[in-house]
Amino acid sequence: METSMRYALPAITALALTATAAFFLVRAADAAPGDVVVTSAWARATPPGAKVAGAYVTVQNRGSEPDRLVSIASPVAADAMVHETVEENGIASMRPLPDIIIAPGASLDMTPGGIHVMLMELKAPLKAGEQIAVTLTFEKAGSVTAQAAVAPIGAEAPAMPMDHTTHKM
Ligand SMILES: [Cu+2]
């Protein structure tokens, strides 16, 4: 009995090593240049007649090179761009943020009152509870489409608590 146990152990060790090697292969592919992940997408519902809506995403660059956001599109809007919110003389206003480069390992968290996606020329009001597609196109990573859950008008945060643990490195 004792002899067979002693022989069984090296076999288990070999299995464990194989599993570790496979894990590293997956991680290496994950970290390829241009690997950009878009998570935590949500948008704000709009009142009837509104022509613009805010949408918010988290963009994570898991690659090893910087990547540039070149365009944004959504089927619910004729046009979309990234805005930043600036405060001058106590008055908050928004302006287009033309050049967005995400460094390797960095992430951009969009929020109401901060950097956001402005959906322009809405085709219809956004209703709370809907899901809308938002496609971000990056120079190296190409197009990434996120489904944004629409939260109530004026919401400061997404309607549903979001799990940030599933997408961490
Ligand atoms: Cu805006």
PDB file of C-alpha atoms and ligand atoms in Angstrom:
ATOM      1  CA  MET A   1       0.000   0.000   0.000  1.00  0.00           C
ATOM      2  CA  GLU A   2       2.743   2.387   0.990  1.00  0.00           C
ATOM      3  CA  THR A   3       4.718   1.586  -2.168  1.00  0.00           C
ATOM      4  CA  SER A   4       1.869   2.356  -4.516  1.00  0.00           C
ATOM      5  CA  MET A   5       1.288   5.746  -2.807  1.00  0.00           C
ATOM      6  CA  ARG A   6       4.890   6.686  -3.400  1.00  0.00           C
ATOM      7  CA  TYR A   7       4.575   6.023  -7.115  1.00  0.00           C
ATOM      8  CA  ALA A   8       1.255   7.816  -7.411  1.00  0.00           C
ATOM      9  CA  LEU A   9       2.673  11.149  -6.214  1.00  0.00           C
ATOM     10  CA  PRO A  10       5.031  11.880  -9.145  1.00  0.00           C
ATOM     11  CA  ALA A  11       2.128  11.203 -11.529  1.00  0.00           C
ATOM     12  CA  ILE A  12      -0.020  13.849  -9.812  1.00  0.00           C
ATOM     13  CA  THR A  13       2.846  16.366  -9.932  1.00  0.00           C
ATOM     14  CA  ALA A  14       3.246  15.835 -13.666  1.00  0.00           C
ATOM     15  CA  LEU A  15      -0.488  16.477 -14.193  1.00  0.00           C
ATOM     16  CA  ALA A  16      -0.294  19.702 -12.193  1.00  0.00           C
ATOM     17  CA  LEU A  17       2.634  20.929 -14.302  1.00  0.00           C
ATOM     18  CA  THR A  18       0.708  20.255 -17.514  1.00  0.00           C
ATOM     19  CA  ALA A  19      -2.241  22.269 -16.208  1.00  0.00           C
ATOM     20  CA  THR A  20       0.054  25.192 -15.304  1.00  0.00           C
ATOM     21  CA  ALA A  21       1.623  25.249 -18.776  1.00  0.00           C
ATOM     22  CA  ALA A  22      -1.833  25.397 -20.409  1.00  0.00           C
ATOM     23  CA  PHE A  23      -2.824  28.276 -18.106  1.00  0.00           C
ATOM     24  CA  PHE A  24       0.197  30.334 -19.167  1.00  0.00           C
ATOM     25  CA  LEU A  25      -0.563  29.727 -22.833  1.00  0.00           C
ATOM     26  CA  VAL A  26      -4.037  31.202 -22.348  1.00  0.00           C
ATOM     27  CA  ARG A  27      -2.689  34.192 -20.453  1.00  0.00           C
ATOM     28  CA  ALA A  28      -0.116  34.880 -23.173  1.00  0.00           C
ATOM     29  CA  ALA A  29      -2.871  35.004 -25.812  1.00  0.00           C
ATOM     30  CA  ASP A  30      -4.942  37.277 -23.544  1.00  0.00           C
ATOM     31  CA  ALA A  31      -2.149  39.822 -23.359  1.00  0.00           C
ATOM     32  CA  ALA A  32      -1.622  40.098 -27.127  1.00  0.00           C
ATOM     33  CA  PRO A  33      -1.110  43.646 -28.464  1.00  0.00           C
ATOM     34  CA  GLY A  34      -4.359  45.392 -29.243  1.00  0.00           C
ATOM     35  CA  ASP A  35      -6.373  43.450 -26.707  1.00  0.00           C
ATOM     36  CA  VAL A  36      -8.945  45.958 -25.516  1.00  0.00           C
ATOM     37  CA  VAL A  37     -11.890  44.985 -23.327  1.00  0.00           C
ATOM     38  CA  VAL A  38     -15.046  47.072 -22.888  1.00  0.00           C
ATOM     39  CA  THR A  39     -17.094  46.346 -19.758  1.00  0.00           C
ATOM     40  CA  SER A  40     -19.659  47.918 -17.417  1.00  0.00           C
ATOM     41  CA  ALA A  41     -21.609  49.554 -20.234  1.00  0.00           C
ATOM     42  CA  TRP A  42     -24.732  51.520 -19.372  1.00  0.00           C
ATOM     43  CA  ALA A  43     -26.670  54.520 -20.623  1.00  0.00           C
ATOM     44  CA  ARG A  44     -29.202  57.012 -19.302  1.00  0.00           C
ATOM     45  CA  ALA A  45     -32.808  57.044 -20.383  1.00  0.00           C
ATOM     46  CA  THR A  46     -33.988  60.228 -22.111  1.00  0.00           C
ATOM     47  CA  PRO A  47     -37.182  62.295 -21.938  1.00  0.00           C
ATOM     48  CA  PRO A  48     -39.370  62.451 -25.065  1.00  0.00           C
ATOM     49  CA  GLY A  49     -37.860  64.695 -27.721  1.00  0.00           C
ATOM     50  CA  ALA A  50     -34.321  64.579 -26.378  1.00  0.00           C
ATOM     51  CA  LYS A  51     -31.705  64.368 -29.096  1.00  0.00           C
ATOM     52  CA  VAL A  52     -28.728  63.303 -26.999  1.00  0.00           C
ATOM     53  CA  ALA A  53     -28.041  60.658 -24.375  1.00  0.00           C
ATOM     54  CA  GLY A  54     -25.062  59.778 -22.215  1.00  0.00           C
ATOM     55  CA  ALA A  55     -23.520  56.317 -22.247  1.00  0.00           C
ATOM     56  CA  TYR A  56     -20.720  55.044 -20.040  1.00  0.00           C
ATOM     57  CA  VAL A  57     -18.250  52.208 -20.424  1.00  0.00           C
ATOM     58  CA  THR A  58     -15.018  51.017 -18.904  1.00  0.00           C
ATOM     59  CA  VAL A  59     -12.251  50.476 -21.446  1.00  0.00           C
ATOM     60  CA  GLN A  60      -9.347  48.312 -20.349  1.00  0.00           C
ATOM     61  CA  ASN A  61      -6.212  47.871 -22.400  1.00  0.00           C
ATOM     62  CA  ARG A  62      -4.926  44.393 -21.606  1.00  0.00           C
ATOM     63  CA  GLY A  63      -2.468  44.479 -24.467  1.00  0.00           C
ATOM     64  CA  SER A  64       1.199  45.421 -24.430  1.00  0.00           C
ATOM     65  CA  GLU A  65       0.905  48.476 -26.684  1.00  0.00           C
ATOM     66  CA  PRO A  66      -1.086  51.714 -26.449  1.00  0.00           C
ATOM     67  CA  ASP A  67      -4.290  51.734 -28.460  1.00  0.00           C
ATOM     68  CA  ARG A  68      -6.320  54.641 -29.799  1.00  0.00           C
ATOM     69  CA  LEU A  69     -10.086  54.953 -29.910  1.00  0.00           C
ATOM     70  CA  VAL A  70     -10.939  55.980 -33.460  1.00  0.00           C
ATOM     71  CA  SER A  71     -14.736  55.966 -33.519  1.00  0.00           C
ATOM     72  CA  ILE A  72     -17.947  55.167 -31.663  1.00  0.00           C
ATOM     73  CA  ALA A  73     -21.278  54.122 -33.079  1.00  0.00           C
ATOM     74  CA  SER A  74     -24.657  52.905 -31.880  1.00  0.00           C
ATOM     75  CA  PRO A  75     -27.714  51.832 -33.884  1.00  0.00           C
ATOM     76  CA  VAL A  76     -29.884  54.118 -31.711  1.00  0.00           C
ATOM     77  CA  ALA A  77     -28.049  57.304 -32.714  1.00  0.00           C
ATOM     78  CA  ALA A  78     -26.987  58.886 -35.994  1.00  0.00           C
ATOM     79  CA  ASP A  79     -23.703  60.004 -34.450  1.00  0.00           C
ATOM     80  CA  ALA A  80     -21.656  59.403 -31.322  1.00  0.00           C
ATOM     81  CA  MET A  81     -18.504  60.844 -29.811  1.00  0.00           C
ATOM     82  CA  VAL A  82     -16.600  61.007 -26.560  1.00  0.00           C
ATOM     83  CA  HIS A  83     -17.107  64.112 -24.441  1.00  0.00           C
ATOM     84  CA  GLU A  84     -15.385  65.347 -21.351  1.00  0.00           C
ATOM     85  CA  THR A  85     -17.075  67.515 -18.764  1.00  0.00           C
ATOM     86  CA  VAL A  86     -15.174  70.680 -17.882  1.00  0.00           C
ATOM     87  CA  GLU A  87     -15.992  73.282 -15.275  1.00  0.00           C
ATOM     88  CA  GLU A  88     -15.211  76.911 -16.050  1.00  0.00           C
ATOM     89  CA  ASN A  89     -16.295  79.738 -13.729  1.00  0.00           C
ATOM     90  CA  GLY A  90     -18.522  77.315 -11.877  1.00  0.00           C
ATOM     91  CA  ILE A  91     -20.372  76.273 -15.000  1.00  0.00           C
ATOM     92  CA  ALA A  92     -20.059  72.705 -16.207  1.00  0.00           C
ATOM     93  CA  SER A  93     -20.008  72.186 -19.934  1.00  0.00           C
ATOM     94  CA  MET A  94     -19.075  69.390 -22.289  1.00  0.00           C
ATOM     95  CA  ARG A  95     -16.624  69.312 -25.122  1.00  0.00           C
ATOM     96  CA  PRO A  96     -15.448  66.619 -27.536  1.00  0.00           C
ATOM     97  CA  LEU A  97     -12.368  64.686 -26.480  1.00  0.00           C
ATOM     98  CA  PRO A  98     -10.779  64.009 -29.859  1.00  0.00           C
ATOM     99  CA  ASP A  99      -7.759  61.886 -29.065  1.00  0.00           C
ATOM    100  CA  ILE A 100      -8.150  59.005 -26.653  1.00  0.00           C
ATOM    101  CA  ILE A 101      -5.152  56.736 -26.235  1.00  0.00           C
ATOM    102  CA  ILE A 102      -5.275  53.990 -23.628  1.00  0.00           C
ATOM    103  CA  ALA A 103      -1.881  52.924 -22.313  1.00  0.00           C
ATOM    104  CA  PRO A 104      -1.115  49.226 -21.820  1.00  0.00           C
ATOM    105  CA  GLY A 105      -2.538  48.095 -18.484  1.00  0.00           C
ATOM    106  CA  ALA A 106      -4.568  51.299 -18.127  1.00  0.00           C
ATOM    107  CA  SER A 107      -8.298  51.636 -17.997  1.00  0.00           C
ATOM    108  CA  LEU A 108     -10.667  54.489 -18.758  1.00  0.00           C
ATOM    109  CA  ASP A 109     -13.757  54.629 -16.550  1.00  0.00           C
ATOM    110  CA  MET A 110     -16.514  56.794 -17.968  1.00  0.00           C
ATOM    111  CA  THR A 111     -18.958  58.401 -15.541  1.00  0.00           C
ATOM    112  CA  PRO A 112     -21.752  60.991 -15.549  1.00  0.00           C
ATOM    113  CA  GLY A 113     -20.036  64.336 -14.948  1.00  0.00           C
ATOM    114  CA  GLY A 114     -16.770  62.979 -16.344  1.00  0.00           C
ATOM    115  CA  ILE A 115     -15.741  61.440 -19.623  1.00  0.00           C
ATOM    116  CA  HIS A 116     -18.733  59.918 -21.394  1.00  0.00           C
ATOM    117  CA  VAL A 117     -20.037  58.744 -24.733  1.00  0.00           C
ATOM    118  CA  MET A 118     -22.473  61.266 -26.176  1.00  0.00           C
ATOM    119  CA  LEU A 119     -25.051  59.607 -28.372  1.00  0.00           C
ATOM    120  CA  MET A 120     -26.238  62.321 -30.761  1.00  0.00           C
ATOM    121  CA  GLU A 121     -29.297  62.623 -33.000  1.00  0.00           C
ATOM    122  CA  LEU A 122     -31.154  59.842 -31.217  1.00  0.00           C
ATOM    123  CA  LYS A 123     -33.566  57.957 -33.433  1.00  0.00           C
ATOM    124  CA  ALA A 124     -35.944  57.366 -30.490  1.00  0.00           C
ATOM    125  CA  PRO A 125     -35.900  58.101 -26.741  1.00  0.00           C
ATOM    126  CA  LEU A 126     -33.923  55.603 -24.664  1.00  0.00           C
ATOM    127  CA  LYS A 127     -36.171  53.787 -22.204  1.00  0.00           C
ATOM    128  CA  ALA A 128     -35.040  52.422 -18.834  1.00  0.00           C
ATOM    129  CA  GLY A 129     -34.651  48.663 -18.964  1.00  0.00           C
ATOM    130  CA  GLU A 130     -33.662  48.544 -22.638  1.00  0.00           C
ATOM    131  CA  GLN A 131     -30.315  47.333 -23.878  1.00  0.00           C
ATOM    132  CA  ILE A 132     -28.492  49.273 -26.569  1.00  0.00           C
ATOM    133  CA  ALA A 133     -25.386  48.294 -28.497  1.00  0.00           C
ATOM    134  CA  VAL A 134     -22.400  50.644 -28.386  1.00  0.00           C
ATOM    135  CA  THR A 135     -19.481  49.838 -30.689  1.00  0.00           C
ATOM    136  CA  LEU A 136     -16.056  51.283 -29.990  1.00  0.00           C
ATOM    137  CA  THR A 137     -13.460  50.945 -32.726  1.00  0.00           C
ATOM    138  CA  PHE A 138      -9.785  50.976 -31.817  1.00  0.00           C
ATOM    139  CA  GLU A 139      -6.791  51.408 -34.109  1.00  0.00           C
ATOM    140  CA  LYS A 140      -5.232  48.059 -33.186  1.00  0.00           C
ATOM    141  CA  ALA A 141      -7.952  46.060 -31.405  1.00  0.00           C
ATOM    142  CA  GLY A 142     -10.608  46.778 -34.034  1.00  0.00           C
ATOM    143  CA  SER A 143     -14.298  47.004 -33.143  1.00  0.00           C
ATOM    144  CA  VAL A 144     -15.616  46.000 -29.731  1.00  0.00           C
ATOM    145  CA  THR A 145     -19.383  46.027 -29.130  1.00  0.00           C
ATOM    146  CA  ALA A 146     -20.811  46.309 -25.626  1.00  0.00           C
ATOM    147  CA  GLN A 147     -24.477  45.981 -24.634  1.00  0.00           C
ATOM    148  CA  ALA A 148     -25.389  48.967 -22.471  1.00  0.00           C
ATOM    149  CA  ALA A 149     -28.259  48.615 -20.025  1.00  0.00           C
ATOM    150  CA  VAL A 150     -30.412  51.753 -19.967  1.00  0.00           C
ATOM    151  CA  ALA A 151     -30.853  53.172 -16.433  1.00  0.00           C
ATOM    152  CA  PRO A 152     -33.546  55.723 -15.483  1.00  0.00           C
ATOM    153  CA  ILE A 153     -33.339  59.405 -16.534  1.00  0.00           C
ATOM    154  CA  GLY A 154     -30.633  61.216 -14.567  1.00  0.00           C
ATOM    155  CA  ALA A 155     -29.259  58.042 -12.955  1.00  0.00           C
ATOM    156  CA  GLU A 156     -25.825  58.511 -11.453  1.00  0.00           C
ATOM    157  CA  ALA A 157     -24.983  54.810 -11.667  1.00  0.00           C
ATOM    158  CA  PRO A 158     -26.156  51.729 -13.526  1.00  0.00           C
ATOM    159  CA  ALA A 159     -29.526  50.327 -12.492  1.00  0.00           C
ATOM    160  CA  MET A 160     -28.117  46.927 -11.613  1.00  0.00           C
ATOM    161  CA  PRO A 161     -25.143  46.397  -9.323  1.00  0.00           C
ATOM    162  CA  MET A 162     -22.297  45.338 -11.557  1.00  0.00           C
ATOM    163  CA  ASP A 163     -19.866  42.552 -10.972  1.00  0.00           C
ATOM    164  CA  HIS A 164     -16.381  43.915 -11.484  1.00  0.00           C
ATOM    165  CA  THR A 165     -14.696  40.672 -10.542  1.00  0.00           C
ATOM    166  CA  THR A 166     -15.407  38.684 -13.708  1.00  0.00           C
ATOM    167  CA  HIS A 167     -13.256  40.800 -15.997  1.00  0.00           C
ATOM    168  CA  LYS A 168     -10.226  41.394 -13.851  1.00  0.00           C
ATOM    169  CA  MET A 169      -6.833  40.189 -15.066  1.00  0.00           C
TER     170      MET A 169
HETATM  171 CU    CU B   1     -21.723  65.074 -23.592  1.00  0.00          CU
END
